[in-house]
Coordinates of C-alpha atoms and ligand atoms in Angstrom, one line a residue:
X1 CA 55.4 89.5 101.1
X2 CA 55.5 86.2 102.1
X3 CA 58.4 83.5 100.8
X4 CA 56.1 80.6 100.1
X5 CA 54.7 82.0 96.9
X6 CA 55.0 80.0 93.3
X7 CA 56.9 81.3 90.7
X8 CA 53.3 82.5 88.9
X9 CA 52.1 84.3 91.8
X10 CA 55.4 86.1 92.4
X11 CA 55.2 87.0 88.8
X12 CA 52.0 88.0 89.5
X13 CA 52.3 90.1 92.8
X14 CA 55.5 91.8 90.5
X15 CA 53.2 92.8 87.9
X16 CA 50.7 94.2 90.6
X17 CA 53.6 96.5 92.6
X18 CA 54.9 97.7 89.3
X19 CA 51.2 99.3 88.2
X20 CA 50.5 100.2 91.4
X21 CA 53.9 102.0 92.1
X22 CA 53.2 103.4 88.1
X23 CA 49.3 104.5 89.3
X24 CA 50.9 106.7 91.5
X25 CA 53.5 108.5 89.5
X26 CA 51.8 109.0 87.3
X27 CA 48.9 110.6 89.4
X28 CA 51.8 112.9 90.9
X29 CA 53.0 113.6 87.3
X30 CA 49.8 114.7 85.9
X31 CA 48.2 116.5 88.7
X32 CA 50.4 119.4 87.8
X33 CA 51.2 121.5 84.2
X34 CA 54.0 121.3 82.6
X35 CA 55.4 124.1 83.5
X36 CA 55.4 122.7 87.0
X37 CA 56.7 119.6 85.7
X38 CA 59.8 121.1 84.7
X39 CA 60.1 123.8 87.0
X40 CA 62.6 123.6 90.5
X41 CA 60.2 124.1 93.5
X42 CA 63.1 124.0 95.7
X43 CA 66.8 123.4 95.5
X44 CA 66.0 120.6 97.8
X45 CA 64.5 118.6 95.1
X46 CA 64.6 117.8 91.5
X47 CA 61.8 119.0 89.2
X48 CA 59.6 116.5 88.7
X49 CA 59.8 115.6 85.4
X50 CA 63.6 114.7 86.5
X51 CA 62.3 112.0 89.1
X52 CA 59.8 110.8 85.8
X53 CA 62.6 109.8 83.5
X54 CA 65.1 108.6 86.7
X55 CA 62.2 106.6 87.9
X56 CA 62.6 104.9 84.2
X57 CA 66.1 104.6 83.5
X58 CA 66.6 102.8 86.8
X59 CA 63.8 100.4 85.7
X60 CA 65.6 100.2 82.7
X61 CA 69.7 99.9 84.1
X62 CA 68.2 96.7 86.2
X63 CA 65.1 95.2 84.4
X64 CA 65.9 95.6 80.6
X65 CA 69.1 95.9 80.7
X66 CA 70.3 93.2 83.7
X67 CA 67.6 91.0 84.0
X68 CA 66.3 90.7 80.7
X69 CA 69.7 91.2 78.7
X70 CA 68.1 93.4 76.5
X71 CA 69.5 96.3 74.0
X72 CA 69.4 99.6 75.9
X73 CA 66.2 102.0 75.2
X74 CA 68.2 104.9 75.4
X75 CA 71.7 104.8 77.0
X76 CA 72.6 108.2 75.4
X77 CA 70.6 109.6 78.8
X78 CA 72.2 107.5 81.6
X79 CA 74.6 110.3 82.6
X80 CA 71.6 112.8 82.8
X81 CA 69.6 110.4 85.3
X82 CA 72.4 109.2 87.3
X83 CA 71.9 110.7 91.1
X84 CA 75.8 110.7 91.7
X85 CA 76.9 112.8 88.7
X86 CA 74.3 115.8 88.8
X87 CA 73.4 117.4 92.3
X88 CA 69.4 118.2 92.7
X89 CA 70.2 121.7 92.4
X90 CA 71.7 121.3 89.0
X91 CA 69.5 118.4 87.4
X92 CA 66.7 122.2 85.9
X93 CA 69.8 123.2 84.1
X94 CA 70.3 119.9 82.2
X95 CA 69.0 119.1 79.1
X96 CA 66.1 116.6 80.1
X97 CA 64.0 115.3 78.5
X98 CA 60.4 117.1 78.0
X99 CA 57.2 115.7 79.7
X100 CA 56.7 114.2 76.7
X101 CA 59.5 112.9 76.1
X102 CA 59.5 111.7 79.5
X103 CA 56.5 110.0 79.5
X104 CA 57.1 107.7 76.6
X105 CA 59.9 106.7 78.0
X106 CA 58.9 105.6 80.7
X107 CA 56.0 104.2 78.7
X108 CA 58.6 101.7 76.6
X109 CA 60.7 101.0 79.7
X110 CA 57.8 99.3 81.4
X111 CA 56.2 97.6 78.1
X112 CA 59.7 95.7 77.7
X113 CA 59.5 95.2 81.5
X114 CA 56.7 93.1 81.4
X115 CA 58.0 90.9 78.5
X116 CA 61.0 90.6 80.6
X117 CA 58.6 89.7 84.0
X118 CA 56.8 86.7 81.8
X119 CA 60.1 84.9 80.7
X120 CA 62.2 85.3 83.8
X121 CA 62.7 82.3 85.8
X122 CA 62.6 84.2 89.2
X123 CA 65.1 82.1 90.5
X124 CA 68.5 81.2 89.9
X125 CA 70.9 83.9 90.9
X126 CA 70.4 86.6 93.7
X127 CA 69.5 89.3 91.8
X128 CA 65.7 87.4 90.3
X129 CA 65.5 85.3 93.4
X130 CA 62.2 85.2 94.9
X131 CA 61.6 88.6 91.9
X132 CA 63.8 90.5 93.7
X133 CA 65.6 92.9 91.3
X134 CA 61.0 93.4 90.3
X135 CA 60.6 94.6 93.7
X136 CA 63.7 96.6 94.6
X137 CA 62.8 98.4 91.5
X138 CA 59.1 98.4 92.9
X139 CA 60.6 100.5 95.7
X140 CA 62.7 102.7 94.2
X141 CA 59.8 103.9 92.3
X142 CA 57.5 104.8 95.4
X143 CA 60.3 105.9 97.2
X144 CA 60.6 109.0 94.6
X145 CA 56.8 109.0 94.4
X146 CA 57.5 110.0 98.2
X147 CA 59.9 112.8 97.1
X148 CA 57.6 113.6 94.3
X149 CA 55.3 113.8 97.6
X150 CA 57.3 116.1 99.0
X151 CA 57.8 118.4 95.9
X152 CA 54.5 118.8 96.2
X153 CA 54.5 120.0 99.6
X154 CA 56.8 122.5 99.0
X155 CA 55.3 123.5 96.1
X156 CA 53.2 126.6 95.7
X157 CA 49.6 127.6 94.2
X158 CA 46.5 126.1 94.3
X159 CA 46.3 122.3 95.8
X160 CA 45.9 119.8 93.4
X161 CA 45.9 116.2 95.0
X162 CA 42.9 114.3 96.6
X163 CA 43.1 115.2 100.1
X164 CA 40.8 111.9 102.0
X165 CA 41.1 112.7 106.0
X166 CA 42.4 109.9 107.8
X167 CA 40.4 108.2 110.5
X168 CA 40.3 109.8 113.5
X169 CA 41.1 108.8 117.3
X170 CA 39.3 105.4 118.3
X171 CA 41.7 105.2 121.8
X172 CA 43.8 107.1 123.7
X173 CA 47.1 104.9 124.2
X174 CA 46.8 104.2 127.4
X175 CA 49.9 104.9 128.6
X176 CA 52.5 107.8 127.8
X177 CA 55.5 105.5 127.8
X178 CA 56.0 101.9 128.2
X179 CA 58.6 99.6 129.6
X180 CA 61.1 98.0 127.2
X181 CA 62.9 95.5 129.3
X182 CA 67.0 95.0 129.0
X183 CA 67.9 92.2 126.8
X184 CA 69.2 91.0 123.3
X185 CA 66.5 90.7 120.6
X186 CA 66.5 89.4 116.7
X187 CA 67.1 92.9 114.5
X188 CA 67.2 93.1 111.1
X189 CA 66.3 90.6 108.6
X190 CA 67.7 87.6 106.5
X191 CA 64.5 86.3 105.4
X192 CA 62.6 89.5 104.2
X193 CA 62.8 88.5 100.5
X194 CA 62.2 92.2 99.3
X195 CA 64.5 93.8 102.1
X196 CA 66.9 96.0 100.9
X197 CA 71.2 95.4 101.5
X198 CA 71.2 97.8 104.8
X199 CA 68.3 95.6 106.7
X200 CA 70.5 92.8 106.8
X201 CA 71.3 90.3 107.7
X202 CA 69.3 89.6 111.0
X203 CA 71.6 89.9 114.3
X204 CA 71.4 89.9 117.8
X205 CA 71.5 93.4 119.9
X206 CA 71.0 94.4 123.0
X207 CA 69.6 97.0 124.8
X208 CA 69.5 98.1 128.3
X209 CA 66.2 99.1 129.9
X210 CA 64.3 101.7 128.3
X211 CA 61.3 103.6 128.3
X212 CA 59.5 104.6 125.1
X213 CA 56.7 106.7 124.4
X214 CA 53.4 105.1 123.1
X215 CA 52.3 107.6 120.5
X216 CA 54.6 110.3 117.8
X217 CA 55.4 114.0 120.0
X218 CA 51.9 115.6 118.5
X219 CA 51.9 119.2 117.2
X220 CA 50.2 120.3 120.7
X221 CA 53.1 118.8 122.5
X222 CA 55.6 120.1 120.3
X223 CA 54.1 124.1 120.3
X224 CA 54.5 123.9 124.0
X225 CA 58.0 123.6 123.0
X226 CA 57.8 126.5 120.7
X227 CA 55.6 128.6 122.6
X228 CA 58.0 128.5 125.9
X229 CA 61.0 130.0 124.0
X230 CA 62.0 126.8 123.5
X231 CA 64.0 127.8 120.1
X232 CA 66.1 130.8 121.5
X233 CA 67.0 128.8 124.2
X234 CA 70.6 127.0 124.2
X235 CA 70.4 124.5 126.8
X236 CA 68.0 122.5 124.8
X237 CA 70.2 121.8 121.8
X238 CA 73.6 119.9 120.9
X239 CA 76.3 122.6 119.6
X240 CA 75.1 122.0 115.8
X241 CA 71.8 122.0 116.7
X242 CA 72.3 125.6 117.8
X243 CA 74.6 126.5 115.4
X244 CA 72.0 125.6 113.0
X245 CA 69.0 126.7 114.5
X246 CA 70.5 130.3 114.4
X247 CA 72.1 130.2 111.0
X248 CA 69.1 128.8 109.6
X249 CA 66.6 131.1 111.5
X250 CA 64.1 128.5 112.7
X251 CA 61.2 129.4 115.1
X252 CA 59.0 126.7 114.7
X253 CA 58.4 123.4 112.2
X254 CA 58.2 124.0 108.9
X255 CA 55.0 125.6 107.1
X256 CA 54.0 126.8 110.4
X257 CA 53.0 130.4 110.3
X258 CA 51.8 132.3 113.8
X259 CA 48.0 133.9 113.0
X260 CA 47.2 136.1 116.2
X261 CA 46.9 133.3 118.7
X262 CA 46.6 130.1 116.7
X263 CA 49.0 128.3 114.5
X264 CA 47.8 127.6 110.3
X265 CA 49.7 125.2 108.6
X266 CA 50.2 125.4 104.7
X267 CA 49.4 121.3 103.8
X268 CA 49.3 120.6 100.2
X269 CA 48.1 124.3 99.3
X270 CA 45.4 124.0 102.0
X271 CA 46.0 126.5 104.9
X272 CA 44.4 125.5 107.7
X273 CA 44.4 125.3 111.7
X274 CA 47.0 123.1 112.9
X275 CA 45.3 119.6 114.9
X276 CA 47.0 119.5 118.2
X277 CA 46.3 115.8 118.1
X278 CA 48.2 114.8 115.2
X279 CA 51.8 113.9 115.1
X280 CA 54.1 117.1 114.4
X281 CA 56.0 117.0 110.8
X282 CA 58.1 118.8 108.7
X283 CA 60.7 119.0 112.3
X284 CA 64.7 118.4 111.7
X285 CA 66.6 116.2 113.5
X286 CA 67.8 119.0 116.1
X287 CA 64.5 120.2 116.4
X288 CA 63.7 116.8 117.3
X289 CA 66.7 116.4 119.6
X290 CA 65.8 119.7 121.5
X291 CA 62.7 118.9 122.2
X292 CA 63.4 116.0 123.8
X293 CA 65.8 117.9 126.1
X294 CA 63.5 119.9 126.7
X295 CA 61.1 117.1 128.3
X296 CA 64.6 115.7 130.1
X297 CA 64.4 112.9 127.6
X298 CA 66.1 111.9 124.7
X299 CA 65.3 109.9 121.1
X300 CA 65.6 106.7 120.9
X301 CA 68.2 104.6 119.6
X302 CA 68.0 102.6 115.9
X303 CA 68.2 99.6 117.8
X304 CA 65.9 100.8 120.8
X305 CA 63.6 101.6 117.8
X306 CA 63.1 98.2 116.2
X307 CA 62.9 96.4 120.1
X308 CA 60.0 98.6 120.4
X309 CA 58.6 97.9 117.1
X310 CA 59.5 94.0 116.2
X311 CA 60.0 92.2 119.3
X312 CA 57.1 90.0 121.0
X313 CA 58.0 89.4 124.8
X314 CA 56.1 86.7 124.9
X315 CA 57.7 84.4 122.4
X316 CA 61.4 85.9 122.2
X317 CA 60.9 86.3 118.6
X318 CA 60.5 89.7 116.2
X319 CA 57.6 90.5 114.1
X320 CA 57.4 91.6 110.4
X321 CA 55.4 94.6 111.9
X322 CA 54.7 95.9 115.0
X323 CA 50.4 94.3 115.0
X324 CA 52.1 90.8 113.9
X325 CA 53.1 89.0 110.2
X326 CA 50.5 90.5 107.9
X327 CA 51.6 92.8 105.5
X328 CA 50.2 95.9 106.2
X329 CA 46.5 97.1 105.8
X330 CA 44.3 100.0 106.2
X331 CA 43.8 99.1 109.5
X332 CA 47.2 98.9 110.5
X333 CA 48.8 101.8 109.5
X334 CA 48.6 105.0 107.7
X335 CA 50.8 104.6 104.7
X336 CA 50.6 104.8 101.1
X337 CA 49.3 108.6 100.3
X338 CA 45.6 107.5 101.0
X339 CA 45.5 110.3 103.5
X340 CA 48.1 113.7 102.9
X341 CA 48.6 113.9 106.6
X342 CA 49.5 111.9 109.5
X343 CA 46.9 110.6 111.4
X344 CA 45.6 111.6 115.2
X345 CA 47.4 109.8 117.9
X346 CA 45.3 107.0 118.8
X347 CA 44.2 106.5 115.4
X348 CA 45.4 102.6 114.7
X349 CA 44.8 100.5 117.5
X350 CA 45.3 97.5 115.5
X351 CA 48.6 98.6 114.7
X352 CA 50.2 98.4 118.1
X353 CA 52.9 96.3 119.5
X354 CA 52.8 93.9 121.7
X355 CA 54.2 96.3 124.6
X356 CA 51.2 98.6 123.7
X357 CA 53.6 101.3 121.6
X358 CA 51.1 103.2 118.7
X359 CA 51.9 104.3 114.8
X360 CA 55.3 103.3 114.6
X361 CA 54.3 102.6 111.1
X362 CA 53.1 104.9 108.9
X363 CA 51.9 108.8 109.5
X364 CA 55.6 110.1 110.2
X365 CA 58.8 108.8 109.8
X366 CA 60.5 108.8 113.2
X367 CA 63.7 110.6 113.9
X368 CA 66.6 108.0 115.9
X369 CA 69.6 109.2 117.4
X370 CA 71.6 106.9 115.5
X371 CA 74.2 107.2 112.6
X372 CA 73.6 105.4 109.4
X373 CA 76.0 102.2 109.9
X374 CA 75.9 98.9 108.0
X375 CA 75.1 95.9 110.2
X376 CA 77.6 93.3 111.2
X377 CA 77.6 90.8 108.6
X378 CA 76.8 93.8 106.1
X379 CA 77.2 92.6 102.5
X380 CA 76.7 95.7 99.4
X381 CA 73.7 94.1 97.6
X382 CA 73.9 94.7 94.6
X383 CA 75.0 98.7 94.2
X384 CA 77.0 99.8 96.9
X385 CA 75.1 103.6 95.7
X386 CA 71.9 102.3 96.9
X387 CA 73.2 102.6 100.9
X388 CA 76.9 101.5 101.6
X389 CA 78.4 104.8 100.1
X390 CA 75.7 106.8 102.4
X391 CA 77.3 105.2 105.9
X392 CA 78.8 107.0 108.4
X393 CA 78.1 110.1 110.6
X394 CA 76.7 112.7 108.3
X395 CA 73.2 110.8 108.3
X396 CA 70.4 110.0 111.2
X397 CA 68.3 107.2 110.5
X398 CA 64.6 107.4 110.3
X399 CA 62.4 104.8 111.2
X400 CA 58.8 103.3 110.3
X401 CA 57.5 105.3 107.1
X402 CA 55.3 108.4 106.8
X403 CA 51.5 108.6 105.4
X404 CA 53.5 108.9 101.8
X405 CA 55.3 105.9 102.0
X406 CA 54.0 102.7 100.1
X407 CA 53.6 99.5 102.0
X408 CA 56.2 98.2 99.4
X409 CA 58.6 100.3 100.9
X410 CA 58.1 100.0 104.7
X411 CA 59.0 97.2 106.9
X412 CA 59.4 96.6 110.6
X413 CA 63.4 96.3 109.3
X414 CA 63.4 99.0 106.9
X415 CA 66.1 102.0 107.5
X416 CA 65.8 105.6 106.2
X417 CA 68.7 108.3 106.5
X418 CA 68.7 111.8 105.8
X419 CA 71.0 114.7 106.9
X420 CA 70.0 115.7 110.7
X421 CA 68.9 119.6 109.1
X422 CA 66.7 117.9 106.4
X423 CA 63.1 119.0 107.1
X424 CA 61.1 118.8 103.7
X425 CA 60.6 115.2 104.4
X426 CA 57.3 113.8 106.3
X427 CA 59.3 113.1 109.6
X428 CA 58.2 114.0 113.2
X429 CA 59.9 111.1 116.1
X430 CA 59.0 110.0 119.4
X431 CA 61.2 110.5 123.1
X432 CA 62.5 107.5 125.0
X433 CA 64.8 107.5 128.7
X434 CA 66.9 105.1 130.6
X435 CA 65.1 103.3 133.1
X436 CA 66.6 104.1 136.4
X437 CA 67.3 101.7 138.6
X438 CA 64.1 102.5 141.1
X439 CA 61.8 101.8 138.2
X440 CA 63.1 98.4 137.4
X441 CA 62.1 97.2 141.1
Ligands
AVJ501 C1 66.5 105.8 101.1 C2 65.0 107.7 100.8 C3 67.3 108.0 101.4 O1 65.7 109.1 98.2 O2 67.8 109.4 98.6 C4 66.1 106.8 95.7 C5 66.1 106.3 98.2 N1 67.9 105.8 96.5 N2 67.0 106.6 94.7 C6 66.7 108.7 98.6 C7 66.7 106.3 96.9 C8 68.1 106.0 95.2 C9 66.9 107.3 99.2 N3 66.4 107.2 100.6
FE502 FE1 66.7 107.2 92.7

C-alpha cells in the first residue's frame, strides 16, 4: 500500500481487501459441514464457526459501530466474541451462534460496512486516516483466516481445500549464510499506513556482525537433527526446552509419523512423503532453538531479523520488503493460501534481499530469539488488546508470514508472537552466529 493514493482509490483498494479477506473465509467456512463448523478440532483453537461470528463482531465494534456511528447489529453477543473473556477451550461450550446464524451476521455486518466505506471521509482523525480502521479490520480478518488455516490442519478426515503445488526450485542460494555487517539500520515503521501499533514507530538499532543463513532449516536438515538422537539429547536444549520436550513427549515436528525408513507427513488430510527440500513446519520454538545448538548456531535476533530482511547496504536505507518497495506478488513470495505448503528452498529468487538472504517472506513464519517488547517510542494504537497487553517474556516473535498469510497481513515490519511450545502454527525459522573476529578481516 502506497501513501499517495486519493481518497477514491483508497476507498476503493478498502472495498477490494474487504472481499478478498471475505472470499477467503468464506471458502474456509464452507469447505467443511456443519458439524465441523461447530465442532473443537483441538483445544488449541476455536471451532470455526466461533472465528465466523468474531471475525464479524470485530468488523462491527470498529466499522459500524466506531467509524460509522451506527446502532449496534447485535450487541447482545459482544461478550460471547470477545477473545479476553472466553479461553479457546471454552468458546464449544457457549451458546454461539449456529452457522446460520453466523453467516447472516456476518452477511449484515459487511452490507452496513460498505455504506459506511462510501461516506467516510478517510481522513480526519487517526483511526480513518489513510482508511485505516478498513484495513486493520482487513487484517484481523485474514489473520483468523490463518487460524482457520490451521484448524484445518489439525483437523481430521478427508482433505477438503484446493491443494495447487507451489513452484518449485529455480536456484540454489548460492550461499549457506551471508555476512550482515555491524552497524545501526532504520527498523520499524512510521510511514506504513496499514502497520499495526507494535511495528512502530521506525527507530534506529544496532547490531553487531552476524551471519545469517540464506534459505529456512528444510525438513532434510532438520531430520538429520531428529534422526541423530537429537531429541533425547540434553545438551541441545535450554532447561524449558527440555523440560518441555519430555513432558510433552516430542520426537520429531508435528504430523510427522516414521514409516519403515521414510518420514509421511499428514498435510491437509493428504499423507504423503515428506520433501527434504522444503522448509520444515509445524516445529516449536525449542525445537527450533535446539536445533540450532545442535549446528553450534543459534536463531536470530528480532532485530538481526529485519537487518537481514529490510536493509539495502548500498543506500543505508530499509525496504518495504526484502526484493524492494512493491507490494508483494506471486513472484516474490509464497503467501496468501495459494499453495497449502511452503515452498522448496530456492523457490523465489525474486524475493531476495539485497545481501542474497531467500523466503524471508512467505512459506514459514520464522522463529526469533526475541521477547515480544514494544518499541521505544511505543504508543497503544488504538486497543491496547491488540498487542501491548501481550508484551513481555512469555512470547517469541515470529517473523515474515507463512504460505497462509495474506499479503495484507505481512510486511518487512510486521511482528508475530506466540508462546515458545506453540506448534500448530505454520512456523519453521532459520540459524544465524556471531561473526568472529577472523571472519571480519
Ligand atoms: C497477532 C496472530 C498473535 O491470532 O492471536 C487476532 C492476531 N489478534 N485477533 C492472534 C489477532 C486478535 C493474533 N496474532
Ligand atoms: Fe481476533
Amino acid at each position: 500500500m502506497s501513501t499517495d493514493l486519493t481518497i477514491e482509490q483508497l476507498r476503493t483498494r478498502a472495498a477490494d481487501h474487504l472481499m478478498r479477506a471475505r472470499a477467503r473465509t468464506a471458502a474456509l467456512t464452507d469447505a467443511v459441514d456443519e458439524d465441523d463448523l461447530v465442532r473443537q478440532h483441538s483445544p488449541l483453537m476455536s471451532p470455526l464457526v466461533w472465528d465466523l461470528a468474531h471475525v464479524g463482531n470485530q468488523e462491527e465494534l470498529w466499522l459500524v459501530r466506531d467509524v460509522g456511528r451506527r446502532e449496534p447489529v447485535r450487541s447482545d453477543i459482544d461478550d460471547l466474541y470477545d477473545a479476553f473473556k472466553h479461553g479457546r477451550a471454552s468458546r464449544p461450550s457457549l451458546p454461539l451462534l449456529g452457522p446460520a446464524e453466523a453467516r447472516s451476521y456476518v452477511r449484515e455486518v459487511r452490507d452496513k460496512v460498505l455504506d459506511v466505506l462510501d461516506a467516510a471521509t478517510l481522513e480526519g482523525t487517526p483511526l480513518v486516516q489513510d482508511a485505516f480502521a478498513f484495513g486493520m479490520v482487513v487484517q484481523h480478518e485474514q489473520q483468523h483466516d490463518e487460524t482457520m488455516l490451521a484448524t484445518h490442519q489439525l483437523r481430521a478426515g478427508a482433505p477438503v481445500l484446493d491443494d495447487s503445488p507451489p513452484p518449485q526450485a529455480k536456484v540454489r542460494p548460492s550461499h549457506e549464510e551471508v555476512l550482515v555487517p555491524a552497524g545501526e539500520f532504520t527498523m520499524g515503521t512510521s510511514t506504513e499506513p496499514w502497520a499495526l501499533d507494535n511495528e512502530r514507530p521506525a527507530h534506529p538499532a544496532y547490531t553487531d556482525a552476524f551471519f545469517i543463513d540464506t534459505a529456512p532449516v528444510t525438513y532434510g536438515d532438520f531430520l538429520h537433527f531428529v534422526e541423530s538422537g537429537g531429541y533425547t539429547q540434553e545438551q541441545w536444549w535450554s532447561p524449558a526446552g527440555w523440560q518441555h520436550v519430555q513432558e510433552a513427549g516430542l520426537a520429531a515436528p508435528q504430523f510427522l509419523t516414521r514409516e519403515g525408513d521414510h518420514w509421511m507427513r499428514r498435510r491437509f488430510g493428504v499423507v504423503e512423503r515428506v520433501r527434504e527440500d522444503e522448509p520444515v513446519t509445524h516445529v516449536c520454538f525449542y525445537e527450533a532453538e535446539a536445533y540450532a545448538a545442535w549446528t553450534g548456531r543459534r536463531l536470530p535476533t528480532e532485530v538481526e531479523w529485519e537487518k537481514a530482511a529490510r536493509w539495502d547496504p548500498a543506500t543505508g536505507r530499509s525496504r518495504r520488503y526484502p526484493w524492494g518497495d512493491e507490494d508483494p506478488g506471486p513472484e516474490h513470495a509464497n503467501l496468501g493460501q495459494q499453495h497449502l505448503r511452503a515452498a522448496p528452498v530456492g523457490a523465489y529468487p525474486a524475493g531476495a534481499s539485497p545481501l542474497g538472504v531467500h523466503q524471508l517472506i512467505g512459506d514459514v513464519w520464522e522463529w526469533t530469539s526475541s521477547d515480544f517488547m514494544p518499541y521505544p517510542g511505543f504508543a497503544v494504537f488504538p486497543y491496547a488488546e491488540y498487542s501491548a497487553v501481550f508484551f513481555g517474556p512469555e512470547y517469541k516473535v515470529l517473523r515474515g508470514g507463512s504460505f497462509g498469510t495474506d499479503a495484507v497481513a505481512c510486511r518487512g515490519t510486521f511482528r508475530n508472537w506466540d508462546f515458545p511450545i506453540r506448534r500448530q502454527i505454520f512456523a519453521g525459522f532459520r540459524c544465524a552466529r556471531d561473526a568472529g573476529a577472523e571472519e571480519l578481516g
